[in-house]
Amino acid sequence: KPNEEACSVATTAQNSSEQEASNRVPLLFPGGLGISELVQAVVDLKKRKQEEEEADGGSDAEKSRPSSPQSKKARKQSANSNRGAHVRDRPEMQQNARDGQKHWGTQVRNMRKQWQEKEMFKHESFSKQVDMCARMHIKSQHECLLRQLQMAAVEGIIKPGAFAEDEKESFLGWTGFSVVHNSGAEFRKRIEDLFASTPSDKTLNNTFRRAGLVPEHSWAEAWSGIGGFVYDRVKRQQYGGQ
């Protein structure tokens, strides 16, 4: 009789479970998908996205990731290999470049000698400007221009503006200058004598543009002393000055 009662209890429990199962409503998501179907849809979506990214060259995160040192180095090597490409097949341009380097190398040594002979080092501002020139590894042509401006100022040919110590807001300390009245021809000749041969007006003016020293009004007025030369950082950058 106890066995009969146990079987009766088990049967009752089984019937109850079956009734609950039959009454349970399946959990559905929008679109009529069940949990298993939804999980599979997410997996398929991720897989398709990965395939699309691989076909497109990588994910957005990978594309925005900073370049590795190796890739930067490769780009730099590529840029260096293209440097000077416009003159490789033009030997006359290569020769002119070598002649120019040789000339300015000789000229800067001559200017340094004159600078010492005239004891320009006694002027503290000028010595600081020369130190700035060396620290910034300025090209020989610009060093020649700097020393010529300094000597012309001492000899009363030009009148310098206020000197500055800010390398970015001046040409080696020069914020501007003006040619003294009736000294325009002498000043122009001194600048022309820096070159191997008499430069054109364009070459002469570009020399000052690369230094960032440009006229307040016109070149004619600046050379004659009617107007002055002022420093323009933007202009210097435009003409690739150093």
XYZ file of N, CA, C and O in Angstrom, residues 67-80:
56
model
N 49.731 55.090 -36.484
C 50.635 54.248 -37.274
C 51.748 53.715 -36.409
O 52.231 54.371 -35.487
N 52.152 52.511 -36.709
C 53.259 51.909 -35.978
C 54.562 52.579 -36.386
O 54.665 53.178 -37.447
N 55.589 52.482 -35.520
C 56.899 53.072 -35.869
C 57.433 52.550 -37.191
O 58.067 53.259 -37.942
N 57.119 51.257 -37.473
C 57.624 50.696 -38.720
C 56.998 51.371 -39.929
O 57.683 51.676 -40.904
N 55.655 51.619 -39.855
C 54.987 52.241 -41.000
C 55.456 53.679 -41.170
O 55.611 54.156 -42.286
N 55.651 54.419 -40.053
C 56.156 55.787 -40.140
C 57.546 55.808 -40.763
O 57.870 56.658 -41.580
N 58.370 54.863 -40.350
C 59.729 54.785 -40.885
C 59.700 54.495 -42.373
O 60.471 55.074 -43.150
N 58.781 53.607 -42.779
C 58.675 53.265 -44.201
C 58.262 54.483 -45.016
O 58.780 54.728 -46.098
N 57.287 55.277 -44.481
C 56.861 56.473 -45.199
C 57.990 57.491 -45.292
O 58.165 58.151 -46.316
N 58.745 57.640 -44.204
C 59.861 58.587 -44.204
C 60.921 58.180 -45.216
O 61.470 59.005 -45.942
N 61.209 56.863 -45.272
C 62.193 56.379 -46.240
C 61.711 56.624 -47.659
O 62.488 56.972 -48.546
N 60.390 56.451 -47.883
C 59.830 56.689 -49.210
C 59.947 58.155 -49.586
O 60.284 58.493 -50.717
N 59.674 59.049 -48.603
C 59.778 60.490 -48.872
C 61.212 60.875 -49.175
O 61.490 61.673 -50.078
N 62.154 60.304 -48.416
C 63.567 60.616 -48.650
C 64.028 60.129 -50.012
O 64.861 60.768 -50.661
